[in-house]
XYZ file of C-alpha atoms in Angstrom:
610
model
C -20.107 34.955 26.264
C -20.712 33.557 22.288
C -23.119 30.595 22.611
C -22.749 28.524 19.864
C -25.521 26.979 17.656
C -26.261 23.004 16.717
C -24.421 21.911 13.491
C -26.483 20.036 11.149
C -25.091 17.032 10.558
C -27.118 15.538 8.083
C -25.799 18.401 5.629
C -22.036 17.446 6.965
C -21.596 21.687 8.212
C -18.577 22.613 9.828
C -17.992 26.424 11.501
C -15.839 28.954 9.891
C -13.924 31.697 11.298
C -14.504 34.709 9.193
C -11.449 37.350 10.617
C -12.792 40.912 10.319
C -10.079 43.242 8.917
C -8.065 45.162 11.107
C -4.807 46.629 11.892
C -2.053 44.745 14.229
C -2.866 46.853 17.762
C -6.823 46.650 16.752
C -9.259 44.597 19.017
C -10.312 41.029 17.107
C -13.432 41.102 15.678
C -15.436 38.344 13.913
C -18.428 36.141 13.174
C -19.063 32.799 12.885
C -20.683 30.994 9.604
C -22.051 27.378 9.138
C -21.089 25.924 5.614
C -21.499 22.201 3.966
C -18.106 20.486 3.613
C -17.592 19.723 0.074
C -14.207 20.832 -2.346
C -16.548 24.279 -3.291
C -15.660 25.475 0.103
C -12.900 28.070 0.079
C -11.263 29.090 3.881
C -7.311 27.783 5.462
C -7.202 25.541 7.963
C -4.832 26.523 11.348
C -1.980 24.249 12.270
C -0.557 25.163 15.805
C 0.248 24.623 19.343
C -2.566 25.555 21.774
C 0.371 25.996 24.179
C -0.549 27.077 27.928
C -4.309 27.315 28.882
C -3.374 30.599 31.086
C -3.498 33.584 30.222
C -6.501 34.061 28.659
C -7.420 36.249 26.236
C -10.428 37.969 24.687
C -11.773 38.359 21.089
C -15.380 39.636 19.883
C -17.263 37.022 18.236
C -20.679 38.478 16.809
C -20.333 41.130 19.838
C -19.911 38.010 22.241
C -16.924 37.688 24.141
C -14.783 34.386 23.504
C -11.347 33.411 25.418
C -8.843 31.794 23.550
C -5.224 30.942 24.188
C -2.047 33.349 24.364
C -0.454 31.481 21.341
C -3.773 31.317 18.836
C -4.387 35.188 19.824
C -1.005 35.931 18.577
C -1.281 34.035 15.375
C -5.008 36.222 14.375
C -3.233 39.193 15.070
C -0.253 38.202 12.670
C -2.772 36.504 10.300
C -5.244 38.726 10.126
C -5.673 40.988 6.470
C -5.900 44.941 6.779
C -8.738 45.316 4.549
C -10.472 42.052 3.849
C -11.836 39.159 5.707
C -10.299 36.196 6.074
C -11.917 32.778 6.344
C -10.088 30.153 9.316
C -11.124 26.763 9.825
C -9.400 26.747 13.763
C -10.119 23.635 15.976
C -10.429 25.752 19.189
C -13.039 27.906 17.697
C -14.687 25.946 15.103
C -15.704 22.899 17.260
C -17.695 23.475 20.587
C -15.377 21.679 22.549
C -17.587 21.503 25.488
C -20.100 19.435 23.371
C -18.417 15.775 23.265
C -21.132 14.157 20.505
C -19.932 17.485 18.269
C -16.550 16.992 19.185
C -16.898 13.248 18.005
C -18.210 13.877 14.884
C -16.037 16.930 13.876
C -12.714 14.988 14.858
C -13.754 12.268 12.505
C -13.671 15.059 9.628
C -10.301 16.729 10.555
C -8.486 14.687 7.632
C -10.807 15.727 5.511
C -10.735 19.117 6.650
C -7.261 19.520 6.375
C -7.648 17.998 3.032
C -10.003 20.592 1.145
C -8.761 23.784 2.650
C -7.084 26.105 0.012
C -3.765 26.279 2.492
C -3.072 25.050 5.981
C -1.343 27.652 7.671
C 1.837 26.066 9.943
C 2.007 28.575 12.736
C 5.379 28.928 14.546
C 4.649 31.419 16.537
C 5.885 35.285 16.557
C 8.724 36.747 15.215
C 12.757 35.717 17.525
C 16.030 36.740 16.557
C 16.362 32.712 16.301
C 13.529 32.740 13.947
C 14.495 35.587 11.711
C 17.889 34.295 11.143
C 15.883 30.567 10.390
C 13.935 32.475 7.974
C 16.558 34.514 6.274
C 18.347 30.691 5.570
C 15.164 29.661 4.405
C 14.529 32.740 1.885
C 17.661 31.753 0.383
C 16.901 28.039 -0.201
C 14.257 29.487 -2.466
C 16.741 30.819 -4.798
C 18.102 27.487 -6.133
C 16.140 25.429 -8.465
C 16.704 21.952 -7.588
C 15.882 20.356 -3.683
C 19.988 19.053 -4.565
C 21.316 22.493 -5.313
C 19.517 23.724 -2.199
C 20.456 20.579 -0.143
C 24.097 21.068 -1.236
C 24.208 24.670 -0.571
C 22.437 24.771 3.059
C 24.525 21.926 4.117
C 28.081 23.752 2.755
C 27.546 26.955 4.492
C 26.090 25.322 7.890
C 29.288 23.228 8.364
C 31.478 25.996 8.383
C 32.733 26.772 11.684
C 31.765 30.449 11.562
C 27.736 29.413 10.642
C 27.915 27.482 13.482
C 25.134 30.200 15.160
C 23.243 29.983 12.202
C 22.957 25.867 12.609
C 22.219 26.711 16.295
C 19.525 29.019 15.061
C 17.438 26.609 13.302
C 18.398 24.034 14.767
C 16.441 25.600 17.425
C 13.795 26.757 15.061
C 13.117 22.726 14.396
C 12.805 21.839 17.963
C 9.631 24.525 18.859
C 6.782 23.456 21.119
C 4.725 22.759 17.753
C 6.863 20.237 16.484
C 5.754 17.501 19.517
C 2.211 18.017 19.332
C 0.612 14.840 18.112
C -2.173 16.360 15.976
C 0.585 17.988 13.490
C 1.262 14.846 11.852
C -1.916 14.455 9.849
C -2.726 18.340 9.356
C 0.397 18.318 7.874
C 0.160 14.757 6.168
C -2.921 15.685 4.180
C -2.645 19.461 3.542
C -2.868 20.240 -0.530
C -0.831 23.214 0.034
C 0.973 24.369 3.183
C 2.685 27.557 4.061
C 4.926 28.026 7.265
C 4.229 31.289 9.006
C 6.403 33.356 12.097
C 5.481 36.552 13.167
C 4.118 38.437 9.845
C 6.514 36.281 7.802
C 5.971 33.609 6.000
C 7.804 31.413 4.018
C 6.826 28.158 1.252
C 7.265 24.286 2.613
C 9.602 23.485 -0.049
C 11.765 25.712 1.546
C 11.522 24.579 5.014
C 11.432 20.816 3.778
C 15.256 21.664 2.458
C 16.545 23.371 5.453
C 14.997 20.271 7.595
C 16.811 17.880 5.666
C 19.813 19.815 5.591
C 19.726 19.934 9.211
C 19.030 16.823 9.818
C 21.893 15.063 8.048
C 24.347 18.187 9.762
C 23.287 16.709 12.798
C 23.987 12.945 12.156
C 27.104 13.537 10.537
C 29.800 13.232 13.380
C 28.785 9.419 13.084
C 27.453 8.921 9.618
C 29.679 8.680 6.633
C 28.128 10.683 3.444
C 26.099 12.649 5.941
C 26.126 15.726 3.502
C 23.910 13.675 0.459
C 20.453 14.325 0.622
C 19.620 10.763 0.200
C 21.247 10.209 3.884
C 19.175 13.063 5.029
C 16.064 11.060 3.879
C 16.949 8.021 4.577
C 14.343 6.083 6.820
C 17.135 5.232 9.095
C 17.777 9.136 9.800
C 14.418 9.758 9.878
C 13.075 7.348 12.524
C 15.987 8.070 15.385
C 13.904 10.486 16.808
C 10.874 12.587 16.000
C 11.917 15.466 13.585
C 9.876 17.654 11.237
C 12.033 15.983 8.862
C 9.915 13.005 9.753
C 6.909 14.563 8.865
C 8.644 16.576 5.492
C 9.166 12.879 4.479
C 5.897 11.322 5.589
C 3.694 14.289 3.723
C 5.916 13.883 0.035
C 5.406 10.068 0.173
C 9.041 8.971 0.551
C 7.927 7.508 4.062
C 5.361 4.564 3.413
C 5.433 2.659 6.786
C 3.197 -0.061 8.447
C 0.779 0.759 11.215
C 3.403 -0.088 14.356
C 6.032 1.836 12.923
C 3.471 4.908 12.474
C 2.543 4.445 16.072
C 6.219 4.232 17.403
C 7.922 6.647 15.252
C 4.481 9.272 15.517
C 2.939 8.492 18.676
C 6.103 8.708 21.395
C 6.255 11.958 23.295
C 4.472 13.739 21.400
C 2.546 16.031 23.123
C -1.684 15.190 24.290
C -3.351 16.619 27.033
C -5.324 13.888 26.971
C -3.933 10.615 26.327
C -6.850 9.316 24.135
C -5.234 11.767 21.693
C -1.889 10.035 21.380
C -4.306 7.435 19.146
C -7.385 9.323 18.244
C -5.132 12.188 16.269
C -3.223 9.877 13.967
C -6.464 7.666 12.863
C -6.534 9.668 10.215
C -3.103 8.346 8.828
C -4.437 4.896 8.412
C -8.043 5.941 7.039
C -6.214 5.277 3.265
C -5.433 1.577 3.964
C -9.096 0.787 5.591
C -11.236 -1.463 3.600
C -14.657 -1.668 3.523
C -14.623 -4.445 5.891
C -12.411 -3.069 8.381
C -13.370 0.109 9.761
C -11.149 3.048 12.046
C -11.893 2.730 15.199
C -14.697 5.386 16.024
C -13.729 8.456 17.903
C -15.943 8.623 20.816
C -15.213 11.092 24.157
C -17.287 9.226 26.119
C -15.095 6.300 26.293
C -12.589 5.541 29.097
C -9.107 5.852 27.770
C -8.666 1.876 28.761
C -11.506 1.392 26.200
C -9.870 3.214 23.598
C -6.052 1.840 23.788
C -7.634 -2.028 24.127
C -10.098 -0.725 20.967
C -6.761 -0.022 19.399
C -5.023 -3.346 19.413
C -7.886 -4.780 18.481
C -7.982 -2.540 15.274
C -4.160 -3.307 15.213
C -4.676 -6.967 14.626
C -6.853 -7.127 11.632
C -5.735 -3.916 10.099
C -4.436 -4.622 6.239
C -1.605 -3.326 6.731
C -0.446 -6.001 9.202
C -0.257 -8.949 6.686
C 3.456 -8.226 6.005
C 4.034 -8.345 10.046
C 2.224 -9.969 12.883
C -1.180 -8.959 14.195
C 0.116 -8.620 17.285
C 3.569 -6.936 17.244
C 1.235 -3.568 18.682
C 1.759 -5.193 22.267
C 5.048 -5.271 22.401
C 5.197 -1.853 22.165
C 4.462 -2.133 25.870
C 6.554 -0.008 28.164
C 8.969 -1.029 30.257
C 8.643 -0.411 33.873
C 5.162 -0.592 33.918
C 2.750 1.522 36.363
C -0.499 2.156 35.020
C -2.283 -1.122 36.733
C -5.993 -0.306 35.064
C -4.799 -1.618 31.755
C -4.394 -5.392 31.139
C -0.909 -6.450 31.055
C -1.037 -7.197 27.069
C -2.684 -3.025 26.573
C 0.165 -1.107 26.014
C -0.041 2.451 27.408
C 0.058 4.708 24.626
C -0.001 7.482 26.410
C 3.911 6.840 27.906
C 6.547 8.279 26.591
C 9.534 4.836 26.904
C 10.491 2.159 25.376
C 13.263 -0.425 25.207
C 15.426 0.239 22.207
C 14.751 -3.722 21.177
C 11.573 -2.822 20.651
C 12.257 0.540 18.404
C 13.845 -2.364 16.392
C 11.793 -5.050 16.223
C 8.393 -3.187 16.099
C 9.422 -1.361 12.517
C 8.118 -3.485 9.731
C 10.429 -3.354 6.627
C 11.735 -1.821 4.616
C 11.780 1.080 7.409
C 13.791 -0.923 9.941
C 14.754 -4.536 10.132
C 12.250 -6.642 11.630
C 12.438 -9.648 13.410
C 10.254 -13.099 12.317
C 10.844 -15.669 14.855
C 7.677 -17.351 13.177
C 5.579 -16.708 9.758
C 1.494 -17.272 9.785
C -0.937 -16.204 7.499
C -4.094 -16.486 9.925
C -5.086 -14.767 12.451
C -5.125 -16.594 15.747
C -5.952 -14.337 18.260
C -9.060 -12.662 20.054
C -9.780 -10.157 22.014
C -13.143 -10.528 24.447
C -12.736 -7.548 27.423
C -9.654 -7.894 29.045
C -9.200 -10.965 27.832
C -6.625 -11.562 24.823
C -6.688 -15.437 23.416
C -3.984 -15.878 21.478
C -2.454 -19.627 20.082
C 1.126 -20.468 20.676
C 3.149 -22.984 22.610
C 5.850 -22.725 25.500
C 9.169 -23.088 23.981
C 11.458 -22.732 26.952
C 11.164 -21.814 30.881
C 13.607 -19.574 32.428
C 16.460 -20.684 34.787
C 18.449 -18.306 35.264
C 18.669 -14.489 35.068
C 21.946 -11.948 35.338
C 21.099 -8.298 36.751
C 19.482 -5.411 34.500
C 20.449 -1.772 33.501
C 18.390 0.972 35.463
C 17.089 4.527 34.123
C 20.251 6.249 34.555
C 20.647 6.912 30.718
C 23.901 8.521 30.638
C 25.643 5.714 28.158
C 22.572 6.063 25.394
C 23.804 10.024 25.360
C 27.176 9.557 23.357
C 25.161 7.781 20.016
C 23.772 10.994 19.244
C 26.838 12.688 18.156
C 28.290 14.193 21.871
C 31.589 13.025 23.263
C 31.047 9.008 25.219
C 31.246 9.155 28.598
C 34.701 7.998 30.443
C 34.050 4.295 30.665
C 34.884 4.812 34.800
C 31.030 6.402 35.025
C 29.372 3.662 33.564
C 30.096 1.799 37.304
C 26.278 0.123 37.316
C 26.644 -0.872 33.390
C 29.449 -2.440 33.562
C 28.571 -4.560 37.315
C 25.773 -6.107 35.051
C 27.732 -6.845 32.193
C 29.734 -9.122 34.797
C 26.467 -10.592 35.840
C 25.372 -11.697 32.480
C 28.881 -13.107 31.619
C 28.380 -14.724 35.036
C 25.302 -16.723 33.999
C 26.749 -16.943 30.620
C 29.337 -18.735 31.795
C 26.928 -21.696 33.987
C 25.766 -23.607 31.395
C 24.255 -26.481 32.280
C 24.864 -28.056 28.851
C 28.473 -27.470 28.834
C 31.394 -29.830 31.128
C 32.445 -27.425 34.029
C 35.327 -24.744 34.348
C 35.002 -24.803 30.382
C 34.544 -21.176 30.477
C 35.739 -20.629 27.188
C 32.473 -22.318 25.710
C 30.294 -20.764 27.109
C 31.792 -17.406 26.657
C 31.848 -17.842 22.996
C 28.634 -19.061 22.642
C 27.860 -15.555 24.814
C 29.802 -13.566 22.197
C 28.483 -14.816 19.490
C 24.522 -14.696 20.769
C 25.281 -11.214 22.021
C 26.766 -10.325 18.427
C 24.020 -11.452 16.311
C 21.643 -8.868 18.303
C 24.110 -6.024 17.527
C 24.319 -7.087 14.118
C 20.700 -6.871 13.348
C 20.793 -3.532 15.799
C 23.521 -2.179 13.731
C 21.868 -3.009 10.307
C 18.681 -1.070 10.678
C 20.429 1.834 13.350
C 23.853 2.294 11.983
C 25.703 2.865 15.234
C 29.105 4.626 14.250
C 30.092 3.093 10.305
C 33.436 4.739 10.930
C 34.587 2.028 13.241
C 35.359 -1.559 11.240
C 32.817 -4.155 12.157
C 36.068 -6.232 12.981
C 37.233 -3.280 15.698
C 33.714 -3.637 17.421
C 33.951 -7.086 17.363
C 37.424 -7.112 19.519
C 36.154 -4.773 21.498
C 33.064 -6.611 22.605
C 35.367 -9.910 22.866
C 37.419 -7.425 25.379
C 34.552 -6.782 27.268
C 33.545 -9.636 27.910
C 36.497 -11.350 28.957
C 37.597 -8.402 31.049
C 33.983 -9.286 33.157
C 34.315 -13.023 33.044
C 37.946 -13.054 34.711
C 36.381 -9.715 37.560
C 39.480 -7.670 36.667
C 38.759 -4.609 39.394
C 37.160 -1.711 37.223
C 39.577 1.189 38.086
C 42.248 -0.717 36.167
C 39.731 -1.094 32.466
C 41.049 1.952 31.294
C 44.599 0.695 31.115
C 43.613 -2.895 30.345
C 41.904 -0.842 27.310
C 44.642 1.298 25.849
C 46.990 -1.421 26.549
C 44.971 -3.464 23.852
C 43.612 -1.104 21.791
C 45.965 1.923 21.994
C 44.569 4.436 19.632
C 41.223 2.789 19.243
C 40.316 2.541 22.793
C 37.556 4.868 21.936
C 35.308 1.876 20.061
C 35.194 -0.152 23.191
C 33.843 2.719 25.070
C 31.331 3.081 22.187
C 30.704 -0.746 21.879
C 30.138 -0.011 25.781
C 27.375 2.207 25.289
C 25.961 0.273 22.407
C 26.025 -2.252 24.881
C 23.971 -0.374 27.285
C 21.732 1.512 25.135
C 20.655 -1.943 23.469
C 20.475 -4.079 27.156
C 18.246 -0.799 28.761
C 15.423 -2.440 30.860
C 16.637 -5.777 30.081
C 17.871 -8.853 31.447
C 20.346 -11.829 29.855
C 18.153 -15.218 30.797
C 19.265 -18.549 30.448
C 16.329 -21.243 29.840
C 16.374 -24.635 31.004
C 17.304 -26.162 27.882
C 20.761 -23.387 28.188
C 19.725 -20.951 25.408
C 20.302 -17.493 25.586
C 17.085 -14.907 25.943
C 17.493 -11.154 26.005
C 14.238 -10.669 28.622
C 12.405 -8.093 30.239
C 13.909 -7.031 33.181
C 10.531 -7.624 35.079
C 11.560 -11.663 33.868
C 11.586 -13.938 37.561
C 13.036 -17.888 37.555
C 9.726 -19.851 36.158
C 8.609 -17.506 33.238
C 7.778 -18.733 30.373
C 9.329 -18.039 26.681
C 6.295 -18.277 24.421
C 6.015 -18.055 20.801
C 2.634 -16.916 19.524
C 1.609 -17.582 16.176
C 0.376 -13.627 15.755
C 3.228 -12.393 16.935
C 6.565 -11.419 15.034
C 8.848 -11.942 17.914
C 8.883 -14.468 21.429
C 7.566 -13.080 24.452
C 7.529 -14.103 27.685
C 4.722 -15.062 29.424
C 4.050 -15.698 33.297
C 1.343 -18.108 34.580
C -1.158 -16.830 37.360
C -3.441 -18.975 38.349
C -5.992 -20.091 35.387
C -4.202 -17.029 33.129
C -1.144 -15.692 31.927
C 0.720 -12.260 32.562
C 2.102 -10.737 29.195
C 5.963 -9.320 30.636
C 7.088 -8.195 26.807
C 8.543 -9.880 23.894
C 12.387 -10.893 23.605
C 15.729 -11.649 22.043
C 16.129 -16.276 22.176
C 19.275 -17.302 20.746
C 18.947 -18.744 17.177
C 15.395 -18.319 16.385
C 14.966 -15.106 15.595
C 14.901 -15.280 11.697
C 12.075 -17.182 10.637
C 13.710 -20.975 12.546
C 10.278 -22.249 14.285
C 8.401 -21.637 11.026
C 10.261 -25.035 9.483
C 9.886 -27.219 12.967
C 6.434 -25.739 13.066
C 5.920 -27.370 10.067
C 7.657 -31.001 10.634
C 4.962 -30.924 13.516
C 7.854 -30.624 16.543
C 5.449 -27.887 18.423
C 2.298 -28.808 19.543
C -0.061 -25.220 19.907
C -2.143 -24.153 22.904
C -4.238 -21.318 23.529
C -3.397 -18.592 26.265
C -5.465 -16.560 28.034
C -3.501 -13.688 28.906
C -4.654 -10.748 30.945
């Protein structure tokens, strides 16, 4: 087997593949060479998918055997010249992965890598039918001029009905294996010049960045008015519903310029790492351009636990520069919902998980990506992070009294925003029982002289519309229904719960009211849902309104902390405090506490919270 020899670090080498020349069936032949890394340096760098570890196959390297992967053995065979050598920089081959000091130190250079290559190769993988009618789209994107021409052109002949396999066909071309794996983002990001390859083929990214934007706004269009412009195509609020190589198109030209959190939310979630150290450690290199001198990356080190690095993370997440224009702290609530892993401390979020609530895809962009949430503003930092200790300074602003019921996992209301037919409102049974909870508690204020229902049910309405408001502004739920429509039909909703009409008799009540339109309530129903996922409707002592955590018990605090963009709450154990996740409080979620903060009506504390 090869055996591969020290780098020399103090001259900053790297390995290089050189391919021997060969024809397609020929065995793989090549050698290995040790070269400075400086802009002088000519080879392409490899962008892929190792894809499954079995089965193995064999090249020669220097007469040694090596084993690689099915997927990278495919692409030397494609990419490899028929009479001239070709020089690969190719993370599986390049870095002895088996040495974790090398590893360290050649990880830390992968931007830079990427960077000075000639090309980065984007490997899809070999030749499909799928593929090769993607690719014959894409050859004819390059014979327009403009991106609009192209835009206009893709988008005209995809809508028609009988293209409608040739949408399917890249649509399924945009959703390979490749596109989830986490370490694309900054090969791609930082490339000078990129080329997509399938099979033998190959094709230029301007090409593919048209076809991904054409896609993209095809795809949105059943509930997005001028879906066809390119401008909607690229619009941050099509680009962040879910991860897309349109996402990364807009990311490498510059369009996207986004904060650190929304990186990590719109980057990080489920894309693909074997090991979950490398849902953080492969987009460090994203943030190396807004690193002063005084604030470093955090280092890329192997030999630390994976604890270690996500609590090394929010650390770097709190004094990072480009967390002035939002709060240190918003990383944490970025903490799943649900959680299990009980090694991290209850402020770490697990970066390796895959879900979060939808309030928190909200609140955690920083603007002008997606609308963000200030319940307070501070210009100094006033939190610290010692072990698993965070001490942050806040104060208690309310205790909870109540709380209604929350919505589960079953996930089949969030399904109809994405462009598919809404379920019947008769199968969202469990959605709508907790909808009558929440009205329930909704309608026991305190604060408010009994059996006036009609109160407290507007004050309900109205705290419930001001979250779907700010929702709607960054998400843009359906702008073909009239905000008034979605208005009535949340007033329907929640008045058809407060008065326990049996459910087998909504659809009726519905069409009764609505006739024609009975379609937005079921939408509004879903919004509902989608928005309320892992959450509960709390009522504080003092009768406010809090959209919680559904982990929230009787006795929890609602906190404000200074570092921290939106409330959380906060239980008390012991000498300590539990961090449960951030939240929704009626009124204060546009900047109210900064003014009583400032008449003196608060008086801070410091939490310890573990």
């Amino acid at each position: 087997m090869y055996g591969y020899h020290p780098l020399d670090a103090t001259r900053r080498e790297i390995r290089l593949l050189v391919l021997e020349p060969g024809s397609f069936s020929d065995d793989i032949v090549a050698c290995i060479q040790h070269a400075p890394l400086n802009f002088k340096l000519e080879y392409e760098a490899l962008s892929y998918t190792w894809g499954s570890s079995t089965p193995e196959k064999n090249i020669k390297i220097s007469g040694d055997d090596f084993n690689i992967r099915e997927n990278l053995y495919n692409a030397l065979r494609h990419l490899r010249y028929p009479k001239q050598a070709r020089i690969l920089w190719i993370d599986a081959i390049c870095i002895n992965q088996s040495d974790i000091n090398e590893r360290n130190r050649q990880i830390k250079r992968m931007r830079e890598i990427y960077n000075l290559a000639d090309e980065v190769i984007v490997w899809l993988g070999t030749e499909t039918p799928d593929n090769r009618t993607a690719v014959d789209l894409l050859r004819r994107c390059d014979q327009f001029k403009s991106i609009d021409e192209r835009h206009e052109e893709i988008s005209e002949m995809l809508a028609k009905e009988e293209n409608a396999h040739i949408l399917n066909a890249v649509s399924s071309f945009l959703r390979q294996e490749y596109w989830s794996r986490v370490w694309i983002i900054q090969e791609i990001r930082v490339a000078t010049q990129l080329r997509v390859y399938f099979g033998s083929d190959s094709i230029r990214w301007t090409a593919f960045e048209t076809v991904a934007a054409s896609v993209g706004a095809l795809l949105e269009e059943p509930r997005a008015s001028g879906g066809k412009s390119f401008a909607f195509a690229s619009s941050p609020k099509t680009i962040l519903r879910e991860p897309t190589p349109l996402q990364i198109c807009l990311l490498r030209s510059g369009f996207l310029n986004i904060s650190l959190n929304a990186a990590i939310f719109a980057f990080w979630k489920g894309r693909g790492a074997s090991d979950p150290r490398d849902c953080l450690y492969a987009l460090y290199g994203l943030f190396d351009s807004q690193v002063n001198d005084n604030i470093a990356t955090p280092d890329i080190d192997y030999n630390l636990t994976t604890k270690d690095v996500f609590i090394n993370f929010v650390t770097y997440g709190m004094t990072n520069p480009s967390t002035l224009s939002e709060g240190p702290l918003n990383l944490i609530c970025l903490r799943e919902p649900g959680r299990t892993n009980t090694e991290l401390p209850s402020w770490v979020t697990d970066f390796s998980a895959r879900d979060t609530s939808f309030i928190e895809f909200i609140t955690c962009q920083a603007s002008p990506i997606l609308r963000d949430y200030r319940s307070t503003t501070t210009l100094n930092l006033h939190s610290s992070i010692s072990g698993d200790i965070l001490r942050s300074r806040g104060f208690v602003l309310d205790i909870i009294s109540r709380c209604g019921d929350y919505l589960d996992d079953s996930g089949a209301a969030v399904k109809g925003l994405r462009g598919q037919a809404p379920p019947a409102v008769l199968s969202l049974i469990h959605h709508w029982e907790v909808l009558q909870s929440w009205t329930d508690s909704a309608s026991s204020l305190s604060t408010i002289p009994p059996n006036n229902y009609d109160s407290s049910r507007n004050r309900f309405k109205s705290f419930w519309k001001s979250i779907y408001v700010d929702a709607d502004d960054a998400w843009d739920f359906s702008p073909d229904i009239e905000p008034d429509l979605w208005e009535r039909a949340f007033d329907i909703a929640v008045d058809f719960a407060a008065n326990r009409y049996p459910t087998k008799s909504l659809d009726e009540y519905i069409k009764k009211i609505l006739g024609d339109e009975a379609s937005a309530f079921r939408i509004s129903m879903e919004v509902w849902a989608m928005l309320s996922r892992h959450r509960r409707l709390a009522v504080t002592i003092e009768d406010t309104f809090v959209l919680a955590p559904a982990d929230v018990e009787i006795h929890d605090l609602v906190c404000i902390l200074l570092d921290c963009d939106l409330p959380v709450i906060l239980r008390r154990v012991q000498d300590h405090y539990i961090f449960l996740g951030d939240c929704y409080v009626e009124n204060i979620m546009h900047g109210e506490i900064t003014e009583a903060l400032k008449r003196g009506e608060y008086k801070t504390i410091e939490f310890d919270i573990m």
